[in-house]
RNA sequence: CGGGAUGUGGCUCAGUCCGGUAGAGCACUGCGUUCGGGACGCAGGGGUCGGAGGUUCAAAUCCUCUCAUCCCGACCA
């Protein structure tokens, strides 16, 4: 493609609307433009990158035995009412009515539609397993869209769904998708981890997120330094410290005045303690009422884990009034001893030496509090967030926390949707059974953004070869010189004949502009032809990622073809597995 | 939805506190000089200052309301 004929509106300065690097660079490189909050147009260059991800996704999904289809974006309310999600989904689901006052929504995901399709057609175990996917625009009316393509409201997603005869086969399908995802993100040239994730209220038995490691990522993940364990912070577990013997000779619990001390810090400063020696008491509210959650004073409650342990759909910190009524004390002076509500204790609390906690009386705390002697819990479990340095639950080595961008997520769904929508089949014994489902998503635009987050420098993008819209930038620096132009034209033809996607900068612009644009949009290889270098009979070849360029004689380009083949090898190497 | 910020030619911003009839750089058009890392000179075109209402002789500037966008927290690919 000739640059002079392609619509690539590059920007010299960072647009104010963008904060993160991928968003800035995609706007500057003329890949995307914003239409409304979280809604973007893909310009030619941006679409080419998107198509490259899609191509890899299609190849790997098809290879894994999945079949592509395309479902409607507009979905009738009845299906969502049938699954119960019309009420559950909340405001992210954009609803509207047609001219006949029938209710519809814009599809944020397609479990209902695909299950509806399959339940009408599949009757026999002989027709299973089935794995169907699509690549399509989704709409989720996000509370807070941000960071360009990273969290849009309208976004391109690959969503796939598997249907199996039983749990065991469904797990096999899940595993096949896991492997496919692993290959997809490798081929995209990304540095990523597959991490264990919270499967949420979906009730699935397991779930993995594919997370691209990047400082700007919205997700925190815990990874083990000693083994392959990696998990979303929401889900990450830790090995608990060894139990400390508690004997009867411990001094009895006593009440101490702590005037004006509310927070853990204040209490610790007043009593000269470390936060580890205290119990933090938090009151949460759910549809089952109030819960007093007690954890080590140095730790944070994980609301996701708490929700899972309680088995409730939502929790929130209780209001002051409710706390005062239930405890007769304010939030800074609460504790599990004599509490009038259900007590949930983190697993660690029972293993700790005598502790300090609130006395359920304003201005007083208790010390020498021992679990089992002075109080017990109604429920014990893992309800705290993992911290850097915590021991890995698998091998005990210290874990570290890193940030990442979730680009893919796979779930074993089980029978949630097949049950709600009665998607059944007859097994070998002629018995009717529910199909066991899985679902598998990839954010296509987000994958492009993540690749940029991970591959850039001050000058611009350094897209992985597989994703780059063009593999080669050919810069003709002197468009007035007929010889130079003739040579560039000829070189351009040679590149085309070899099937190498080339952006030929034939614009009548100064060299500086061409260099800046080439670096900005970050094509893997740059070929430069100027009057002087041409006169010397050499072609300047520079990799975007390398600071030095090499000079190749114009008469013998074999070295050039070799370099390009090498760069392409990663993608093709994996795809020919 | 709570908290914070910003809206001024296509882009990046100044001007707003202290009211007096809109400015710079880039981009664009023409001419000339330049030409290996976002050139320079000259001459041009382009803005009802997000919108509505109000105060005032006079509003980008002060007041009220509203809309949009961005950032920080709960959702998610």
XYZ file of C-alpha atoms (C1' of nucleotides) in Angstrom:
654
model
C 0.000 0.000 0.000
C 1.179 3.458 -0.844
C 1.142 5.766 2.157
C 0.041 8.622 -0.077
C -3.182 6.773 -0.846
C -3.942 5.310 2.549
C -6.036 6.971 5.211
C -3.641 7.142 8.164
C -4.308 10.363 10.061
C -1.338 10.438 12.452
C -1.138 12.976 15.246
C 1.982 14.747 16.371
C 0.825 15.299 19.934
C -0.872 13.145 22.542
C -4.624 13.713 22.540
C -5.884 14.898 25.923
C -8.601 12.271 26.020
C -6.083 9.453 26.352
C -4.297 8.432 29.503
C -2.670 5.046 28.901
C 0.002 4.438 26.318
C -1.925 2.059 24.058
C -4.824 4.476 23.821
C -2.528 7.412 23.068
C -0.582 5.523 20.452
C -3.621 4.056 18.725
C -5.094 7.537 18.405
C -1.795 9.041 17.306
C -1.129 6.298 14.773
C -4.523 6.891 13.209
C -5.848 3.460 14.162
C -8.946 4.459 16.093
C -11.153 7.466 16.746
C -13.667 7.959 19.530
C -17.322 8.406 18.648
C -18.738 8.420 22.196
C -17.545 7.245 25.599
C -16.283 3.696 25.159
C -17.331 3.572 21.513
C -14.641 3.656 18.857
C -14.297 3.615 15.099
C -11.567 1.378 13.714
C -9.663 3.166 10.985
C -7.957 1.177 8.216
C -4.690 0.651 10.064
C -6.436 -0.285 13.321
C -8.744 -2.675 11.552
C -5.773 -4.406 9.930
C -4.302 -5.118 13.370
C -7.690 -6.337 14.592
C -8.017 -8.621 11.567
C -4.601 -10.079 12.288
C -5.701 -11.111 15.772
C -8.943 -12.460 14.357
C -7.037 -14.489 11.787
C -4.962 -16.164 14.473
C -8.023 -16.776 16.622
C -9.910 -18.354 13.706
C -7.016 -20.576 12.753
C -6.539 -21.865 16.272
C -10.243 -22.237 17.045
C -10.825 -24.143 13.816
C -7.796 -26.305 14.453
C -9.209 -27.098 17.913
C -12.393 -28.352 16.280
C -14.603 -25.337 16.851
C -16.871 -24.026 14.110
C -17.540 -20.402 13.346
C -21.022 -18.974 13.084
C -22.499 -15.520 13.514
C -25.331 -14.800 15.914
C -27.565 -11.728 16.044
C -26.458 -8.740 18.059
C -30.026 -7.853 18.936
C -31.704 -10.366 21.229
C -35.285 -10.745 22.429
C -36.036 -10.242 26.115
C -37.870 -13.572 26.405
C -34.655 -15.574 26.194
C -33.073 -13.524 28.926
C -36.171 -13.827 31.045
C -36.026 -17.562 30.573
C -32.457 -17.735 31.873
C -33.255 -15.303 34.658
C -30.619 -12.836 33.535
C -33.079 -10.181 32.353
C -33.412 -9.318 36.045
C -29.923 -10.340 37.158
C -27.737 -8.675 34.583
C -28.319 -5.130 35.710
C -27.630 -1.938 33.902
C -24.787 -3.209 31.730
C -27.497 -4.782 29.604
C -28.695 -2.138 27.175
C -32.430 -2.672 26.727
C -34.862 -1.114 24.314
C -38.221 -1.731 22.683
C -39.115 -2.044 19.046
C -42.062 -0.385 17.301
C -44.400 -3.084 18.578
C -43.290 -2.428 22.144
C -41.463 -5.745 22.259
C -38.440 -5.743 24.518
C -34.944 -6.402 23.216
C -31.375 -5.958 24.321
C -27.996 -5.531 22.660
C -26.095 -8.749 23.232
C -23.360 -8.429 25.873
C -22.701 -12.180 25.552
C -24.506 -15.024 23.853
C -25.118 -17.946 26.210
C -28.886 -17.620 25.847
C -28.901 -17.339 22.072
C -26.489 -20.182 21.453
C -28.243 -22.447 23.947
C -31.565 -21.660 22.321
C -30.131 -22.544 18.929
C -28.627 -25.800 20.085
C -31.621 -26.981 22.114
C -33.776 -26.841 19.001
C -31.395 -28.880 16.872
C -29.497 -31.312 19.070
C -31.379 -34.438 20.137
C -28.803 -37.168 20.498
C -25.516 -37.844 22.203
C -24.297 -38.748 18.728
C -24.395 -35.062 17.786
C -22.114 -34.079 20.656
C -19.629 -32.675 21.411
C -20.212 -29.387 19.703
C -18.079 -26.281 19.897
C -19.341 -23.117 18.215
C -17.832 -19.656 18.184
C -18.247 -16.265 16.638
C -16.324 -13.037 16.317
C -18.692 -10.192 16.795
C -19.350 -6.756 18.208
C -20.685 -6.866 21.745
C -22.258 -4.108 23.761
C -21.994 -3.720 27.511
C -23.111 -0.474 29.036
C -20.110 -0.360 31.357
C -20.300 1.860 34.388
C -16.936 3.291 33.532
C -15.514 2.736 30.091
C -11.871 3.762 29.890
C -8.462 3.440 28.321
C -9.654 3.307 24.721
C -10.039 -0.234 23.463
C -9.069 -1.652 26.834
C -12.533 -1.241 28.274
C -14.982 -0.093 25.684
C -18.741 -0.383 25.806
C -18.866 -1.577 22.231
C -16.085 -4.044 21.565
C -15.131 -6.944 19.348
C -15.123 -10.279 21.075
C -14.581 -13.867 20.123
C -17.051 -15.900 22.127
C -17.200 -19.665 21.953
C -19.449 -22.241 23.572
C -18.998 -25.971 24.011
C -21.675 -28.590 24.552
C -20.826 -32.002 25.947
C -22.553 -35.133 27.156
C -21.112 -35.087 30.656
C -18.715 -33.405 33.056
C -15.746 -35.439 32.029
C -16.160 -34.604 28.349
C -16.822 -30.968 29.181
C -13.547 -30.853 31.042
C -11.857 -32.277 28.005
C -13.373 -29.546 25.850
C -12.211 -27.003 28.414
C -8.714 -28.370 28.236
C -8.691 -28.236 24.438
C -9.708 -24.569 24.621
C -7.039 -23.906 27.230
C -4.430 -25.236 24.826
C -5.890 -23.246 21.930
C -5.808 -20.042 23.952
C -2.248 -20.713 24.943
C -1.289 -20.984 21.262
C -3.329 -17.931 20.267
C -1.644 -15.597 22.705
C 1.773 -17.050 21.993
C 1.260 -16.438 18.300
C 0.189 -12.888 19.087
C 3.651 -12.432 20.533
C 2.373 -11.636 24.024
C 3.953 -12.187 27.405
C 1.037 -13.634 29.335
C 0.038 -16.015 32.100
C -2.916 -18.321 32.401
C -4.230 -17.675 35.897
C -6.859 -19.304 38.052
C -9.847 -17.057 38.288
C -12.932 -16.612 40.370
C -15.796 -18.270 38.564
C -18.227 -15.958 40.311
C -21.902 -16.623 40.550
C -21.865 -18.653 37.350
C -21.357 -21.657 39.551
C -18.796 -23.150 37.259
C -16.326 -25.505 38.793
C -13.316 -23.812 37.289
C -12.129 -20.934 35.227
C -8.906 -19.463 33.878
C -8.065 -15.973 32.774
C -5.371 -15.270 30.213
C -3.618 -12.186 31.457
C -1.088 -10.116 29.547
C 1.511 -8.773 31.952
C 1.576 -4.975 31.863
C 2.040 -2.261 34.453
C -1.078 -0.463 33.329
C -3.214 -3.582 33.717
C -6.454 -3.341 35.648
C -6.109 -6.795 37.200
C -3.805 -7.818 40.004
C -2.510 -11.354 39.910
C -0.443 -13.392 42.300
C 2.288 -15.520 40.794
C 4.544 -17.978 42.541
C 8.294 -17.548 42.298
C 8.848 -21.261 42.780
C 6.211 -23.048 40.700
C 3.681 -22.349 37.971
C 0.897 -21.283 40.323
C -0.760 -18.050 39.218
C -4.147 -16.731 40.224
C -6.229 -13.619 40.044
C -5.915 -11.724 43.302
C -9.645 -12.236 43.807
C -9.086 -15.940 43.910
C -5.437 -16.353 44.961
C -4.876 -18.487 48.045
C -1.962 -18.726 50.384
C -0.423 -21.358 52.594
C -1.342 -20.541 56.184
C 1.281 -19.974 58.852
C 1.956 -22.926 61.136
C -0.255 -23.159 64.155
C 1.131 -21.724 67.373
C 0.425 -23.808 70.414
C -2.166 -22.299 72.684
C -2.059 -23.560 76.262
C -4.113 -22.956 79.358
C -1.447 -20.902 81.053
C -2.113 -17.894 78.906
C -3.287 -14.914 80.899
C -6.966 -14.225 80.833
C -8.572 -11.771 78.471
C -8.730 -8.213 79.812
C -10.444 -5.005 78.850
C -8.348 -1.880 78.309
C -9.398 1.697 77.715
C -8.333 2.989 74.317
C -9.819 6.477 74.254
C -10.267 7.917 70.815
C -8.739 4.926 69.047
C -10.695 3.760 66.040
C -8.407 2.512 63.311
C -5.943 -0.338 63.656
C -3.123 2.221 63.364
C -4.450 4.279 66.274
C -4.941 1.268 68.500
C -1.473 -0.031 67.659
C 0.117 3.322 68.365
C -1.699 3.601 71.696
C -0.981 0.062 72.910
C 2.410 -0.142 71.193
C 1.593 -3.143 69.063
C 2.196 -4.307 65.527
C -0.916 -4.604 63.325
C -0.246 -8.353 63.048
C -1.125 -8.642 66.748
C -4.652 -7.379 66.278
C -7.903 -8.569 64.852
C -9.626 -6.423 62.290
C -13.400 -6.587 62.551
C -15.521 -5.603 59.574
C -19.287 -5.706 59.374
C -20.795 -6.708 56.051
C -24.369 -6.856 55.006
C -25.930 -9.352 52.625
C -29.439 -10.541 51.907
C -28.960 -12.844 54.915
C -28.346 -9.940 57.287
C -25.193 -8.741 59.040
C -21.927 -10.657 59.230
C -18.958 -9.808 61.414
C -15.804 -10.674 59.514
C -12.600 -11.001 61.536
C -9.167 -11.112 59.941
C -5.610 -10.384 60.942
C -5.249 -6.643 61.533
C -2.579 -6.314 58.891
C -4.729 -7.799 56.136
C -7.495 -6.748 53.786
C -10.800 -8.548 53.469
C -11.384 -9.936 49.979
C -15.007 -9.240 49.179
C -14.945 -11.729 46.339
C -13.804 -14.526 48.614
C -16.231 -13.490 51.321
C -19.086 -13.565 48.847
C -18.040 -17.033 47.730
C -17.728 -18.323 51.305
C -21.132 -16.974 52.288
C -22.672 -18.134 49.034
C -24.538 -14.878 48.554
C -24.956 -12.826 45.376
C -23.926 -9.509 46.896
C -22.305 -8.021 49.988
C -21.563 -4.481 51.085
C -20.034 -2.810 54.096
C -22.813 -2.268 56.632
C -24.151 1.217 57.330
C -23.187 2.980 60.563
C -26.728 2.911 61.891
C -27.046 -0.827 61.419
C -23.740 -1.397 63.196
C -24.695 0.804 66.127
C -27.985 -1.021 66.519
C -26.464 -4.515 66.375
C -23.333 -3.907 68.419
C -24.012 -0.889 70.591
C -20.645 0.445 69.509
C -19.134 2.216 66.540
C -17.097 0.607 63.778
C -13.717 1.272 65.414
C -14.482 -0.679 68.577
C -15.972 -3.915 67.306
C -14.825 -7.429 68.000
C -15.972 -11.039 67.853
C -16.249 -11.553 71.617
C -19.903 -11.585 72.478
C -20.938 -10.355 69.051
C -24.623 -10.685 68.372
C -24.310 -11.498 64.678
C -22.868 -14.300 62.604
C -19.061 -14.349 62.932
C -16.913 -15.221 59.940
C -13.248 -15.783 60.732
C -10.348 -15.960 58.348
C -8.541 -19.276 58.623
C -5.490 -17.529 60.046
C -7.332 -16.049 63.030
C -7.716 -19.393 64.733
C -3.983 -20.038 64.480
C -2.795 -16.765 65.920
C -1.384 -16.076 69.387
C -3.420 -13.937 71.797
C -4.682 -10.855 70.091
C -6.203 -7.447 70.564
C -9.662 -6.653 69.273
C -12.494 -4.230 69.856
C -14.603 -4.707 72.968
C -17.922 -3.800 71.351
C -17.901 -0.764 73.607
C -16.738 2.600 72.353
C -13.289 3.517 73.662
C -12.381 0.016 74.821
C -10.456 -2.919 73.390
C -9.742 -6.415 74.643
C -6.351 -8.021 74.856
C -5.136 -11.566 75.368
C -8.038 -12.680 73.227
C -7.693 -16.326 72.230
C -9.709 -18.042 69.571
C -11.529 -21.082 70.906
C -11.348 -19.826 74.489
C -12.806 -16.347 74.270
C -14.756 -16.572 71.054
C -15.544 -18.884 68.177
C -16.677 -18.317 64.646
C -19.755 -19.588 62.862
C -17.716 -20.014 59.726
C -14.012 -20.236 59.037
C -12.476 -19.823 55.630
C -10.119 -17.908 53.419
C -11.442 -14.362 53.237
C -8.340 -12.184 52.935
C -6.442 -10.834 49.997
C -3.062 -12.313 49.289
C -0.085 -9.992 49.768
C 3.321 -10.012 48.122
C 5.547 -12.445 49.964
C 2.744 -14.776 51.076
C 3.504 -18.459 50.725
C 2.307 -20.259 47.610
C -0.513 -22.722 48.373
C 1.126 -25.321 46.133
C 4.810 -25.160 46.974
C 5.239 -22.663 49.810
C 7.608 -20.366 47.932
C 6.941 -16.636 48.251
C 4.493 -15.179 45.768
C 4.653 -11.819 44.079
C 1.902 -9.541 42.850
C 1.949 -8.281 39.284
C -0.511 -6.387 37.148
C -2.044 -7.549 33.942
C -4.702 -7.144 31.303
C -7.275 -9.877 30.968
C -7.484 -10.726 27.279
C -9.184 -14.095 27.506
C -11.351 -15.985 29.928
C -12.502 -19.565 29.838
C -15.242 -21.022 32.027
C -16.625 -24.425 32.634
C -20.261 -23.451 32.871
C -21.799 -26.775 33.767
C -25.547 -26.967 33.281
C -26.584 -23.488 34.362
C -27.882 -22.465 30.943
C -28.824 -25.865 29.608
C -30.977 -26.313 32.693
C -32.586 -22.882 32.530
C -33.340 -23.282 28.818
C -33.888 -27.050 28.823
C -31.110 -27.963 26.433
C -31.239 -31.730 26.622
C -30.311 -34.795 24.595
C -30.893 -38.514 24.765
C -27.940 -40.594 25.940
C -27.056 -44.136 24.934
C -29.609 -45.512 27.356
C -32.364 -43.328 25.935
C -32.375 -41.150 29.018
C -32.817 -37.405 28.749
C -29.798 -35.462 30.030
C -28.692 -31.857 30.281
C -25.846 -30.755 28.062
C -22.757 -29.665 29.955
C -21.471 -26.339 28.695
C -18.341 -24.252 28.639
C -17.791 -20.735 27.402
C -14.655 -19.077 26.107
C -14.059 -15.407 25.405
C -11.300 -13.323 23.877
C -11.302 -9.535 23.713
C -9.970 -8.885 20.221
C -9.482 -5.125 20.438
C -8.175 -5.482 23.949
C -5.604 -7.960 22.704
C -4.316 -5.372 20.233
C -4.219 -2.745 22.997
C -2.441 -5.157 25.333
C 0.145 -5.911 22.665
C 0.862 -2.195 22.401
C 1.051 -1.777 26.173
C 3.668 -4.465 26.173
C 5.550 -3.380 23.050
C 6.357 0.298 22.695
C 9.018 2.906 23.300
C 9.119 6.720 23.394
C 8.829 6.844 19.618
C 5.763 4.678 19.263
C 4.521 1.153 18.843
C 6.599 -1.940 18.253
C 3.873 -4.371 17.320
C 4.680 -8.075 17.234
C 5.213 -9.293 13.685
C 1.995 -11.305 13.642
C -0.141 -8.301 14.572
C 1.593 -5.592 12.564
C -0.695 -4.203 9.826
C 2.333 -4.009 7.553
C 5.476 -6.003 8.024
C 7.736 -3.610 6.180
C 7.884 0.164 5.837
C 9.626 1.310 2.692
C 10.705 4.944 2.948
C 11.526 6.808 -0.216
C 13.300 9.882 1.114
C 13.735 11.736 -2.136
C 10.549 11.722 -4.171
C 11.967 14.315 -6.589
C 14.822 12.149 -7.738
C 13.668 9.953 -10.602
C 16.322 7.318 -10.113
C 15.562 6.928 -6.435
C 11.832 6.766 -7.097
C 12.298 4.232 -9.873
C 14.368 2.056 -7.578
C 11.837 2.339 -4.729
C 8.983 1.454 -7.102
C 10.886 -1.584 -8.241
C 11.732 -2.667 -4.690
C 8.089 -2.187 -3.723
C 7.042 -4.505 -6.557
C 9.541 -7.117 -5.446
C 8.176 -7.003 -1.900
C 4.628 -7.358 -3.193
C 5.562 -10.277 -5.393
C 6.930 -12.034 -2.346
C 3.686 -11.422 -0.502
C 5.284 -9.145 2.068
C 2.781 -6.589 3.317
C 4.506 -3.288 2.751
C 3.628 0.300 3.474
C 5.425 2.319 0.827
C 5.956 5.873 2.020
C 5.971 7.665 -1.322
C 4.635 10.918 0.116
C 6.203 14.177 -0.868
C 7.238 14.911 2.704
C 10.464 15.660 4.456
C 12.477 12.676 5.711
C 11.894 13.532 9.372
C 8.144 13.170 8.988
C 8.539 9.769 7.360
C 10.864 8.494 10.068
C 8.558 9.734 12.829
C 5.482 8.167 11.268
C 7.264 4.887 10.594
C 8.392 4.667 14.210
C 4.977 5.702 15.511
C 3.002 3.029 13.706
C 5.817 0.656 14.440
C 6.218 -1.687 11.523
C 8.726 -4.431 12.344
C 11.155 -3.659 9.537
C 12.091 -0.387 7.884
C 13.788 0.000 4.516
C 15.198 3.403 3.721
C 16.274 4.685 0.326
C 17.759 8.151 0.024
C 19.698 9.880 -2.701
C 23.068 9.367 -1.050
C 22.601 5.788 0.053
C 21.269 4.894 -3.379
C 24.299 6.448 -5.017
C 26.445 4.252 -2.776
C 24.468 1.249 -3.927
C 23.183 0.289 -0.523
C 19.800 -0.199 1.103
C 19.378 0.698 4.753
C 17.536 -1.983 6.713
C 16.472 -1.420 10.311
C 14.424 -3.496 12.700
C 12.026 -1.417 14.766
C 13.212 -3.086 17.937
C 16.904 -2.713 17.282
C 18.812 0.550 17.589
C 21.245 -0.208 14.782
C 20.577 -0.494 11.109
C 22.407 -2.617 8.580
C 23.427 -1.851 5.042
C 22.602 -4.303 2.311
C 23.971 -4.028 -1.234
C 21.240 -3.204 -3.714
C 22.528 -5.812 -6.143
C 22.024 -8.672 -3.702
C 18.927 -8.558 -1.549
C 19.167 -12.166 -0.353
C 20.143 -10.913 3.085
C 16.952 -8.850 3.232
C 14.729 -11.785 2.367
C 16.511 -13.807 5.002
C 15.867 -11.202 7.700
C 12.173 -11.057 6.822
C 11.828 -14.820 6.850
C 13.436 -14.899 10.256
C 11.021 -12.333 11.643
C 8.038 -14.202 10.258
C 9.270 -17.512 11.621
C 7.733 -17.189 15.084
C 4.192 -16.897 13.831
C 4.532 -19.525 11.132
C 6.589 -21.793 13.345
C 3.810 -22.083 15.852
C 0.997 -22.246 13.332
C 2.528 -25.256 11.648
C 2.631 -27.243 14.878
C -23.563 5.873 41.058
C -20.200 8.642 44.538
C -15.348 11.696 44.447
C -11.963 14.880 41.312
C -10.933 17.602 36.762
C -11.651 19.670 31.902
C -14.644 21.859 27.729
C -11.747 28.230 23.552
C -10.522 27.072 14.910
C -8.903 20.059 12.814
C -4.895 19.099 17.079
C -2.096 20.900 21.662
C -2.983 25.018 24.660
C -2.901 30.527 26.594
C -6.643 34.149 27.885
C -11.144 33.282 32.940
C -8.941 35.024 39.415
C -9.319 41.146 37.972
C -15.765 41.689 32.392
C -14.161 45.998 27.447
C -15.815 43.038 21.437
C -10.704 36.255 20.733
C -4.806 34.664 20.557
C -0.150 31.275 19.925
C 2.138 26.781 18.013
C 1.027 22.767 14.844
C -2.258 21.456 10.711
C -4.658 23.603 6.066
C -4.309 26.981 1.016
C -0.789 29.857 -2.338
C 4.316 31.384 -3.572
C 9.536 30.930 -2.594
C 13.771 28.704 -0.096
C 14.841 23.955 2.055
C 15.131 18.248 1.997
C 18.423 11.586 6.312
C 14.818 12.469 12.325
C 8.064 16.140 12.947
C 12.113 22.972 8.317
C 11.870 28.419 7.300
C 9.944 33.130 5.166
C 5.850 35.878 3.127
C 0.622 36.012 2.127
C -4.145 33.697 3.301
C -8.731 30.779 4.979
C -10.983 28.944 9.358
C -13.694 29.835 16.042
C -21.926 32.262 17.725
C -15.239 30.393 23.398
C -19.848 22.807 24.928
C -25.305 24.348 25.445
C -29.416 27.186 27.836
C -30.846 30.959 31.026
C -29.446 35.158 34.090
C -26.515 39.716 35.923
C -24.396 44.014 33.177
C -23.992 49.656 28.925
C -20.777 45.341 27.824
C -19.681 38.142 29.261
C -14.831 33.179 26.863
C -14.412 35.768 31.744
C -19.410 36.603 37.036
C -24.097 33.526 38.722
C -27.679 29.266 37.946
C -28.921 25.021 35.383
C -27.548 21.458 31.781
C -24.659 18.347 28.379
C -20.156 15.973 27.070
C -15.332 14.003 27.975
C -11.341 12.268 31.125
C -9.292 10.409 35.890
C -9.962 7.578 41.094
C -13.462 3.354 43.572
C -17.701 -1.413 42.965
C -18.428 -4.858 37.102
C -16.007 -7.441 33.035
C -13.263 -9.720 27.277
